[in-house]
XYZ file of C-alpha atoms in Angstrom:
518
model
C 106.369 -53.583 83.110
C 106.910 -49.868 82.358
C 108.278 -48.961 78.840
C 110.904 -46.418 78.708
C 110.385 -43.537 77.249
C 112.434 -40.230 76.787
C 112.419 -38.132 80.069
C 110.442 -40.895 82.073
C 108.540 -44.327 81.942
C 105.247 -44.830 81.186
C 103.709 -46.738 83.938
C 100.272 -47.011 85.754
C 99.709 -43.911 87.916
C 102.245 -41.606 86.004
C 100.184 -38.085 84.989
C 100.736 -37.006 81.107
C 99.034 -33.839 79.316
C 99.918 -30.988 82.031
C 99.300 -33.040 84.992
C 95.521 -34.122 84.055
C 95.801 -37.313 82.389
C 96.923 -40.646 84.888
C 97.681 -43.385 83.184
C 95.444 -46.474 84.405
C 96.677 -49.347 81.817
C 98.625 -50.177 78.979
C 96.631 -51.475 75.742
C 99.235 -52.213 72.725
C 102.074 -50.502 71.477
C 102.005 -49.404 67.410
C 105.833 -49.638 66.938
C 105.510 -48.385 63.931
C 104.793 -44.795 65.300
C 106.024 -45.486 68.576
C 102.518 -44.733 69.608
C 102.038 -46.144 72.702
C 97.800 -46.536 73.180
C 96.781 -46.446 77.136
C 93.332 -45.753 79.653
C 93.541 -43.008 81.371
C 91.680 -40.855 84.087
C 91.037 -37.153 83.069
C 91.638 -35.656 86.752
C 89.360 -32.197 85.787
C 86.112 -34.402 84.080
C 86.343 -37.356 86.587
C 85.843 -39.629 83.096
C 88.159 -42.501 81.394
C 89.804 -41.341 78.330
C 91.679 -43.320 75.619
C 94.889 -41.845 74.968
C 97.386 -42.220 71.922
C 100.819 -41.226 73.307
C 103.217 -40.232 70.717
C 106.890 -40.704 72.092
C 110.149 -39.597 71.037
C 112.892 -37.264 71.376
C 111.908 -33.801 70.735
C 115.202 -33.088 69.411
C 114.581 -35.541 66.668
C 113.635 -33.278 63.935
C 112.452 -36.148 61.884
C 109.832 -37.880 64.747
C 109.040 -34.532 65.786
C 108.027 -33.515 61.600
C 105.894 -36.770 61.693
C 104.130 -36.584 64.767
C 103.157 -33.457 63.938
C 102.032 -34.796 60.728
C 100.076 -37.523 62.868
C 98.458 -34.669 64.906
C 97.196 -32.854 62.148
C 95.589 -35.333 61.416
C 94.098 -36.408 64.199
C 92.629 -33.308 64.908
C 91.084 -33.383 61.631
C 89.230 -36.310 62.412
C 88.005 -34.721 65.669
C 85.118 -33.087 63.287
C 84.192 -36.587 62.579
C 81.669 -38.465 64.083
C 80.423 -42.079 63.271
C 79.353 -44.839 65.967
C 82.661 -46.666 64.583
C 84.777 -44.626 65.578
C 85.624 -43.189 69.130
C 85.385 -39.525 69.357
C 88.606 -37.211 69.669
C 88.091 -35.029 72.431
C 91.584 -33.321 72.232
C 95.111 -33.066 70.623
C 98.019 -32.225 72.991
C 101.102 -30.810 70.684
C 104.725 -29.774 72.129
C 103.871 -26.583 73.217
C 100.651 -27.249 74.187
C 99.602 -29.416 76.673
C 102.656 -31.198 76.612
C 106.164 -30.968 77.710
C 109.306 -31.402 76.454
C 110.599 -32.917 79.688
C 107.476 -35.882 79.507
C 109.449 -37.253 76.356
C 106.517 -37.261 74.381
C 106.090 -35.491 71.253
C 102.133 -35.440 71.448
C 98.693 -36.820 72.904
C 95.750 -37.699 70.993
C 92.572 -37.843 73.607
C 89.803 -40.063 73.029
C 86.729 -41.034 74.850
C 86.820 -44.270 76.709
C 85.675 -47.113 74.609
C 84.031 -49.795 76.831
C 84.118 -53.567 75.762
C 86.681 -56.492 74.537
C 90.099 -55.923 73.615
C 90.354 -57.482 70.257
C 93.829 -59.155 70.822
C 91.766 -60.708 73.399
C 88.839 -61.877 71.907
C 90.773 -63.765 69.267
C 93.385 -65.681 71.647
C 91.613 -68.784 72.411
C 89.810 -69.558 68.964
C 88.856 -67.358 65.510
C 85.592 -65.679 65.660
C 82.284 -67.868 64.131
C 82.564 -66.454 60.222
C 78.723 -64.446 60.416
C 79.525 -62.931 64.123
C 82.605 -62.118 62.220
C 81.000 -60.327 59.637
C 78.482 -58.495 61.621
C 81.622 -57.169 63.660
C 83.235 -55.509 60.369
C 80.442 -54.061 58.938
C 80.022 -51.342 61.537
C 83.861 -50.648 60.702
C 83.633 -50.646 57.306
C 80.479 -48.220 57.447
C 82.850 -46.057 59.631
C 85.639 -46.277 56.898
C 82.711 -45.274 53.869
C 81.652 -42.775 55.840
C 85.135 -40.891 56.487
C 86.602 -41.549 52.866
C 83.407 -39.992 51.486
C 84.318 -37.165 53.550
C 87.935 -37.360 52.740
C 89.307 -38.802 56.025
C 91.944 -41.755 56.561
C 91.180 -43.264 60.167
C 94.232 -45.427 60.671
C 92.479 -48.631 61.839
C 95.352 -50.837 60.250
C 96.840 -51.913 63.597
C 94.664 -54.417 65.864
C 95.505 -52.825 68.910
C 93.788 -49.883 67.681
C 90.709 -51.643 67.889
C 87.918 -52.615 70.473
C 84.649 -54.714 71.027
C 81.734 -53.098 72.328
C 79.220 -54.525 74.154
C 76.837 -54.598 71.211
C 79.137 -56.611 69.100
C 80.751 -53.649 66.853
C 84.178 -53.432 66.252
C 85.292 -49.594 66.981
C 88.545 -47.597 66.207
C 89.279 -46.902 69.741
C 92.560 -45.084 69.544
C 92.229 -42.490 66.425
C 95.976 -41.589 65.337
C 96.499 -41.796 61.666
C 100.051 -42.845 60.643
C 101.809 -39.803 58.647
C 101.531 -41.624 55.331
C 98.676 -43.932 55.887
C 95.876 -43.560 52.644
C 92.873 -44.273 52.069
C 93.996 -47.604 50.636
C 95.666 -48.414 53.697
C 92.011 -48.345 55.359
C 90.511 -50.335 53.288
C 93.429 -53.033 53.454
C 92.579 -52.972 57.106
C 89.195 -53.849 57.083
C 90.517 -57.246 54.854
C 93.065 -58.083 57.628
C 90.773 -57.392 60.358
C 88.597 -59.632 58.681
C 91.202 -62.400 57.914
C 92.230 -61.777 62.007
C 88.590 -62.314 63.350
C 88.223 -65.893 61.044
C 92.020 -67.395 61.508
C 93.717 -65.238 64.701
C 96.105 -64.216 62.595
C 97.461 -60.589 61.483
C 98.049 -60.078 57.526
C 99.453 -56.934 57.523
C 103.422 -55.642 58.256
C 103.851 -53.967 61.554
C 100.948 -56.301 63.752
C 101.667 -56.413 67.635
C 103.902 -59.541 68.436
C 101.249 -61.458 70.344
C 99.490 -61.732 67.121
C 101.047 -64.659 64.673
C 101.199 -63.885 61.413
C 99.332 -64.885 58.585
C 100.963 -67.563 56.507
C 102.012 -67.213 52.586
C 102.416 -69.227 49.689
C 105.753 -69.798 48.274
C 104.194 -67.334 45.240
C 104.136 -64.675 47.958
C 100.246 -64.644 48.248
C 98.442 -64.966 51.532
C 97.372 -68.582 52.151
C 92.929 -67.814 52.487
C 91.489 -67.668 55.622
C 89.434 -71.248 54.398
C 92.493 -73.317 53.935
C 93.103 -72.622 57.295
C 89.627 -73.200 58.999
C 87.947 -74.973 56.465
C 84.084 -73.649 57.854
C 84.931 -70.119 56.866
C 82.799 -69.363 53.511
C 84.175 -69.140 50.198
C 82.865 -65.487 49.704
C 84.436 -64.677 53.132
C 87.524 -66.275 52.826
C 87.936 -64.555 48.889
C 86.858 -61.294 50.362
C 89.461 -60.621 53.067
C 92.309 -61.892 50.215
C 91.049 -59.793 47.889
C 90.997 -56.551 49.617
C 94.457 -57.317 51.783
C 96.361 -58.102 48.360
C 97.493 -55.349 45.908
C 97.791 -55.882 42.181
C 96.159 -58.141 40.056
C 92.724 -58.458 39.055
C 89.589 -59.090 41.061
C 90.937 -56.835 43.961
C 88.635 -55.168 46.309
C 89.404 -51.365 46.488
C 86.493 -49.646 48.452
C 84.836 -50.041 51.486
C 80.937 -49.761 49.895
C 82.269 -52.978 47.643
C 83.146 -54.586 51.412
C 79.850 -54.202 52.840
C 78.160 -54.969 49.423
C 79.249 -58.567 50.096
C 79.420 -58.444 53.813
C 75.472 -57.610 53.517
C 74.673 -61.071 51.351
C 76.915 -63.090 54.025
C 74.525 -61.329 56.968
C 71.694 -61.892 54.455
C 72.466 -65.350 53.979
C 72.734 -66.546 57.300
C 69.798 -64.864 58.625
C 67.931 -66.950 56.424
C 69.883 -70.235 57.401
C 69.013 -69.110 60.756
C 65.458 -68.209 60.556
C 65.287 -71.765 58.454
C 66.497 -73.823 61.202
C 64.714 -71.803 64.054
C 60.988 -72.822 61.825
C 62.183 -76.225 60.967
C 64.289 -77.652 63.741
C 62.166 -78.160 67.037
C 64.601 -78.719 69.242
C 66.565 -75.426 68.371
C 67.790 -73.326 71.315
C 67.555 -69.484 71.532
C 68.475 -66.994 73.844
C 64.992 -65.232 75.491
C 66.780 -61.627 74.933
C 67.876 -62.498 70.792
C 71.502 -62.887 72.109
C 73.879 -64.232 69.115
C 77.347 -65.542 70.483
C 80.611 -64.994 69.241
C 83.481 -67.158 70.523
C 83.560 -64.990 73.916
C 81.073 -62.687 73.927
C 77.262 -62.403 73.423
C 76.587 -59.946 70.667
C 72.696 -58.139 70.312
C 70.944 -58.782 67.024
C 67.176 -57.773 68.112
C 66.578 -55.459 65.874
C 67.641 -57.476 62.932
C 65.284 -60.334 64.632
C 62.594 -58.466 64.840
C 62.505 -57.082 61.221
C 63.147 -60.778 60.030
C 59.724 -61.813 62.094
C 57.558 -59.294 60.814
C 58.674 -60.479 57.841
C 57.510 -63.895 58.134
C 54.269 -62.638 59.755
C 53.339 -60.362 57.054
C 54.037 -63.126 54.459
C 51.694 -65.877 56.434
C 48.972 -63.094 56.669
C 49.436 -62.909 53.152
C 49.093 -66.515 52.404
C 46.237 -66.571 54.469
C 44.463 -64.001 53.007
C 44.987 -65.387 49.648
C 43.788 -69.017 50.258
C 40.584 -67.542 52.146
C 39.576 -65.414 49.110
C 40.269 -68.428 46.888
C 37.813 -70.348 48.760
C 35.395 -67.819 48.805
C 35.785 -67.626 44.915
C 35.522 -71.382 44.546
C 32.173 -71.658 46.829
C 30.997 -68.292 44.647
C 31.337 -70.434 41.828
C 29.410 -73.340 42.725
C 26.969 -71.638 44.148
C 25.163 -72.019 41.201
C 24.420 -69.311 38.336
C 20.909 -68.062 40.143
C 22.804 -67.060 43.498
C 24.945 -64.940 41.214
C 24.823 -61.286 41.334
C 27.399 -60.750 38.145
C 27.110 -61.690 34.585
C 26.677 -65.629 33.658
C 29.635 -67.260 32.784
C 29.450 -70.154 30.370
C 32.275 -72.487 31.107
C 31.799 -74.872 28.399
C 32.024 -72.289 25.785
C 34.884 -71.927 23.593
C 37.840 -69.219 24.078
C 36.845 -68.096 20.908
C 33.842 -66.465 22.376
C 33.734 -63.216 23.873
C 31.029 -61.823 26.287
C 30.367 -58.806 26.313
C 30.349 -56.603 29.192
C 27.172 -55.788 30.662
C 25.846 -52.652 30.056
C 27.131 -49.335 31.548
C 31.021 -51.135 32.114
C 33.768 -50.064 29.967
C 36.150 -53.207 28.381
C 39.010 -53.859 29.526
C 42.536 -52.027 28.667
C 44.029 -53.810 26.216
C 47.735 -54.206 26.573
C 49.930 -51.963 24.565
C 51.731 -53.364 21.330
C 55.519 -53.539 21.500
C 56.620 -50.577 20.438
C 57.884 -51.184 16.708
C 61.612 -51.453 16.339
C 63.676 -50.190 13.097
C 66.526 -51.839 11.055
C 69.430 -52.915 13.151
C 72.487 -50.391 13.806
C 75.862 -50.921 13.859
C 78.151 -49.159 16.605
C 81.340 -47.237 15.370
C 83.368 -49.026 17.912
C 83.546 -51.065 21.181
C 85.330 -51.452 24.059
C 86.086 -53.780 27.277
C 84.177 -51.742 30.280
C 85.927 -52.668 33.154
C 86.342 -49.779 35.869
C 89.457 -50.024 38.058
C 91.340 -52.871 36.699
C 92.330 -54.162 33.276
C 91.831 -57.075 31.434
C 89.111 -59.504 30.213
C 90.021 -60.063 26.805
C 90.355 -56.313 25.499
C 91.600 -56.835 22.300
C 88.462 -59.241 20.814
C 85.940 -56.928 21.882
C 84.907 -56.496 18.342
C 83.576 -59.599 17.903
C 80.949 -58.764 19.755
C 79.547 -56.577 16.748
C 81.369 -58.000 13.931
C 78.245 -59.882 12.357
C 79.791 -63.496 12.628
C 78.275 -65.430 15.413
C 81.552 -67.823 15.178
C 83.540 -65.397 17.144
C 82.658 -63.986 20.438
C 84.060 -61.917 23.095
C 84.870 -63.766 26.873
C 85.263 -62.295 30.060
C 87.956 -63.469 31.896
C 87.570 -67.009 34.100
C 86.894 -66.122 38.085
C 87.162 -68.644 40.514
C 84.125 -66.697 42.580
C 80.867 -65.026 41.516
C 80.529 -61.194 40.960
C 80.619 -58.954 43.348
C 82.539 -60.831 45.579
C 85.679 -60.191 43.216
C 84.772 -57.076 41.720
C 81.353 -54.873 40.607
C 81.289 -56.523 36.810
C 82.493 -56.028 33.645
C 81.202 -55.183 30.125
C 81.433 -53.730 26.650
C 80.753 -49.975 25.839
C 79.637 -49.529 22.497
C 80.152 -45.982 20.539
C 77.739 -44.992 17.557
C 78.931 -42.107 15.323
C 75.477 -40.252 15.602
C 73.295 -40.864 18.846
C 70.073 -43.333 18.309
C 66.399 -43.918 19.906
C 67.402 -47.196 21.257
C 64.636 -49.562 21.973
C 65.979 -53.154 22.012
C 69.267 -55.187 22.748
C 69.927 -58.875 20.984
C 72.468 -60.722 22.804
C 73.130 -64.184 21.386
C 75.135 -65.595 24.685
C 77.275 -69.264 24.495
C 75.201 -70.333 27.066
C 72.793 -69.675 29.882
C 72.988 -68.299 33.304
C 74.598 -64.362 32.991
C 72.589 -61.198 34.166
C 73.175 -58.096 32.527
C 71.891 -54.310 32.325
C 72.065 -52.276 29.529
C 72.943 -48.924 30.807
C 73.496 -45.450 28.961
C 76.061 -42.955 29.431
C 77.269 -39.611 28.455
C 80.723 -40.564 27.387
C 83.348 -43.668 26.450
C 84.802 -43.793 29.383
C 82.492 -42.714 32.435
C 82.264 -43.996 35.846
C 79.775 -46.589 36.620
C 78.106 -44.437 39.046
C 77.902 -41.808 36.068
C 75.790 -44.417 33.715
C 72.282 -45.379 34.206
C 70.411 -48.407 33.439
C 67.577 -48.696 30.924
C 66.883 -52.196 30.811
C 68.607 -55.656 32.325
C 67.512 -59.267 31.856
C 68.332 -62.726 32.370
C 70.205 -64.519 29.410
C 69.527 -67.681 28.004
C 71.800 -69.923 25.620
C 71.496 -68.312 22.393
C 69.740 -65.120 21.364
C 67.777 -63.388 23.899
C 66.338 -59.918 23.810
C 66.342 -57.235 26.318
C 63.632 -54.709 25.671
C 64.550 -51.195 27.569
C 62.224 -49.313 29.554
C 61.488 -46.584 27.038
C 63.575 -45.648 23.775
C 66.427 -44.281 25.096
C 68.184 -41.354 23.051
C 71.900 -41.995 23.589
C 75.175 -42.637 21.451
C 77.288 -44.658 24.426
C 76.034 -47.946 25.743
C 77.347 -50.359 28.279
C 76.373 -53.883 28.416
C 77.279 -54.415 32.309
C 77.425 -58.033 33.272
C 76.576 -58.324 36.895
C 76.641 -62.235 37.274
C 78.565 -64.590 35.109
C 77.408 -67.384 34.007
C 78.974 -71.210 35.384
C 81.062 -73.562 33.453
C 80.722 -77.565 33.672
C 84.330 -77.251 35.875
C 82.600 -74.471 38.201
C 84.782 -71.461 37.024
C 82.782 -68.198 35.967
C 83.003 -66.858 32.592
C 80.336 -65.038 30.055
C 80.858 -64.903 26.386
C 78.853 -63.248 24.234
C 78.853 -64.346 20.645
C 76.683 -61.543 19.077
C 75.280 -57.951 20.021
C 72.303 -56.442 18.042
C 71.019 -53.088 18.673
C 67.886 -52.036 17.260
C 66.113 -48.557 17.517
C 62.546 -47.433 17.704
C 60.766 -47.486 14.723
């Protein structure tokens, strides 16, 4: 069925853009722009173009401000090019290339993406959760790429969207809304995510065929895993976290997306690669085909680097046990077969042989380097980039001397960085020291930290550098740094939490001892 539009209806065969555009089909309508997203023919190329047609009344000043506003912005994008992304080959504007009589305020020209429509590909069943992953990543690399470059795709409407061949979800009809940010983005890569694992759209303004997702009576989206319970935790927590504004824990960039993305590809490659060694009866596609719920999606390359992989590590172990045995049969041999000095195995450790003539000993490990008195910092403070919280106001009992108090992070339900990066203490000293060594008496075991140096209180994380990290244990452990570092801020960044005996994760940190070269 044609949809009216001002001056005529949009239906197959009808010619747009000056008479060189026919429209072929129909592909979604984004109400909320009244941007109506169709294939078309370009008559003077002979080539099938994706086209965004913006419609309206030109004598609405209002729709006439904002598409231009869309336009703009489209055209800025045109400079951009990612593999996520279809190209924009040209923007028609009232005036030029368009008509006042076609009732369309303006034509944003893509090139033809070939593949799946994504309303589609989620109608029967949700998407398995790693195909499902794969699919977002190139999208969210398309999103980092733009934002670092100060772009907003638009990519917050499924319709938008397509499938390629290879398994990559692509923005197939560029058209920014007139407001959208670069929050808005991100938020789309959640929902897309949340659409692929449940079939359901979690953002306002979704195409009707789509349900949408369900909420709590608190407001919050219900997860993707209490819907399909085989969705993973850090899956399910990821899309919730990066749809939902406010609160803590929220995802707010796309390189913290495909930070976890990455482990969930990580992980289930090696799942995979497990049950493909261990499991003889395991079938496998003879062209490295892994399916979706509809459509077989290439993963050679990824294959292939995961075999050589394997190979290179049984060549290792090979290599390893065969100069073993040639040590052991060396050994045996007896001590007049021997071409090297005798070796007296009875002898006590006590005794030291000396090296035969002409050889030099050898190196002797370095002492520690010696550490002076303990020093105090002037003050500390929760580090906790982009969001507040995590106990701010008992920082100082971190440094206070008395091992009775402590300082806690706050209790997360999953495991940094699914929820955010981390979260620390920055420490001020009034007059910059050498420092060599970090005590940390910890309540118990399990956390991972970094001790990292900055120029200021308040820097950004990617502004800091780290000097040492470690594992801690219950009680005190010490992190040695690298070198002495000269410095007079220091962050102790927690980038995994330790695990209570109820499975929440929490750190606290009972003491901090800083101690410079001596």
């Amino acid at each position: 069925m044609g949809i009216r539009a001002q001056g005529g209806s949009l239906a197959p065969g009808r010619v747009v853009g000056d008479g060189r555009y026919r429209l072929l089909a129909q592909f979604g309508v984004d109400e909320r722009a009244a941007a109506h997203l169709w294939r078309a023919r370009d008559g003077q190329l002979k080539r099938d173009v994706a086209l965004t047609l913006l419609v309206g009344d030109p004598a609405d000043a209002e729709a006439a401000r904002l598409a231009r506003r869309t336009l703009e912005r489209a055209a800025h994008a045109s400079k951009f090019g990612h593999g996520g992304v279809a190209r924009v080959l040209d923007v028609l504007s009232l005036g030029s290339g368009v008509t006042s009589s076609e009732g369309l305020l303006g034509v944003v020209v893509a090139e033809w993406t070939k593949g799946s429509d994504l309303v589609d590909l989620v109608a029967q069943r949700p998407v398995a959760p790693a195909a499902a992953a794969r699919m977002v990543q190139a999208l969210a690399e398309a999103v980092d790429h733009a934002h670092q470059n100060g772009l907003v795709l638009g990519l917050d409407h499924p319709q938008r969207l397509r499938l390629t061949p290879d398994g990559a979800l692509k923005l197939a009809f560029p058209g920014p809304l007139p407001e959208a940010t670069l929050r808005d983005d991100v938020k789309a890569l959640g929902a897309v995510l949340y659409l692929l694992l449940t079939g359901r759209w979690a953002l306002p303004g979704g195409p009707a065929a789509i349900p949408a997702a369900p909420h709590a009576p608190t407001g919050r989206i219900i997860p993707p895993r209490s819907l399909v319970p085989t969705v993973p935790v850090e899956l399910s927590s990821l899309a919730v976290r990066t749809i939902e504004d406010g609160g803590h824990g929220g995802i707010r960039t796309s390189a913290a997306i495909l930070r976890v993305l990455d482990q969930v590809a990580e992980a289930e490659e090696r799942t995979q690669l497990i049950k493909a060694v261990g499991e003889e009866e395991a079938v496998a596609e003879s062209d490295g085909t892994v399916w979706t719920t509809k459509k077989p999606v290439k993963d050679v390359a990824r294959r292939k680097k995961l075999a050589f992989g394997v190979t290179v590590l049984v060549v290792a172990t090979v290599v390893i046990l065969a100069w073993g045995g040639m040590m052991l049969i060396n050994l045996f041999q007896g001590e007049s077969k021997s071409s090297g000095p005798k070796i007296n195995v009875a002898a006590s450790s006590s005794q030291v042989v000396p090296p035969p003539a002409g050889e030099q000993p050898p190196a002797q490990k370095p002492p520690a380097p010696a550490v002076g008195a303990a020093v105090k910092p002037s003050a500390v403070a929760v580090y906790n980039p982009g969001s507040k919280g995590d106990s701010p106001g008992k920082a100082r009992n971190a440094t206070d001397g008395d091992a009775v108090t402590s300082w806690k992070t706050d209790q997360y339900d999953e495991q940094f960085p699914v929820l955010k990066d981390g979260v620390g203490l920055v420490v001020t000293f009034k007059d910059p020291i050498n420092l060599s060594q970090v005590k940390i008496d910890a309540a118990s075991a399990g956390s991972k930290v970094e001790i990292r140096s900055a120029d200021k209180k308040n820097p950004k994380l990617d502004e800091t550098k780290v000097v040492g990290s470690g594992d801690l244990a219950a009680g005190e452990s010490t992190i040695a740094l690298q070198q002495p570092q000269q410095g007079q801020y220091f962050i102790i960044w927690i980038t995994q939490l330790g695990e209570d005996d109820k499975g929440k994760f929490i750190t606290e940190l009972k003491e901090l001892t800083f101690l410079p070269a001596g």
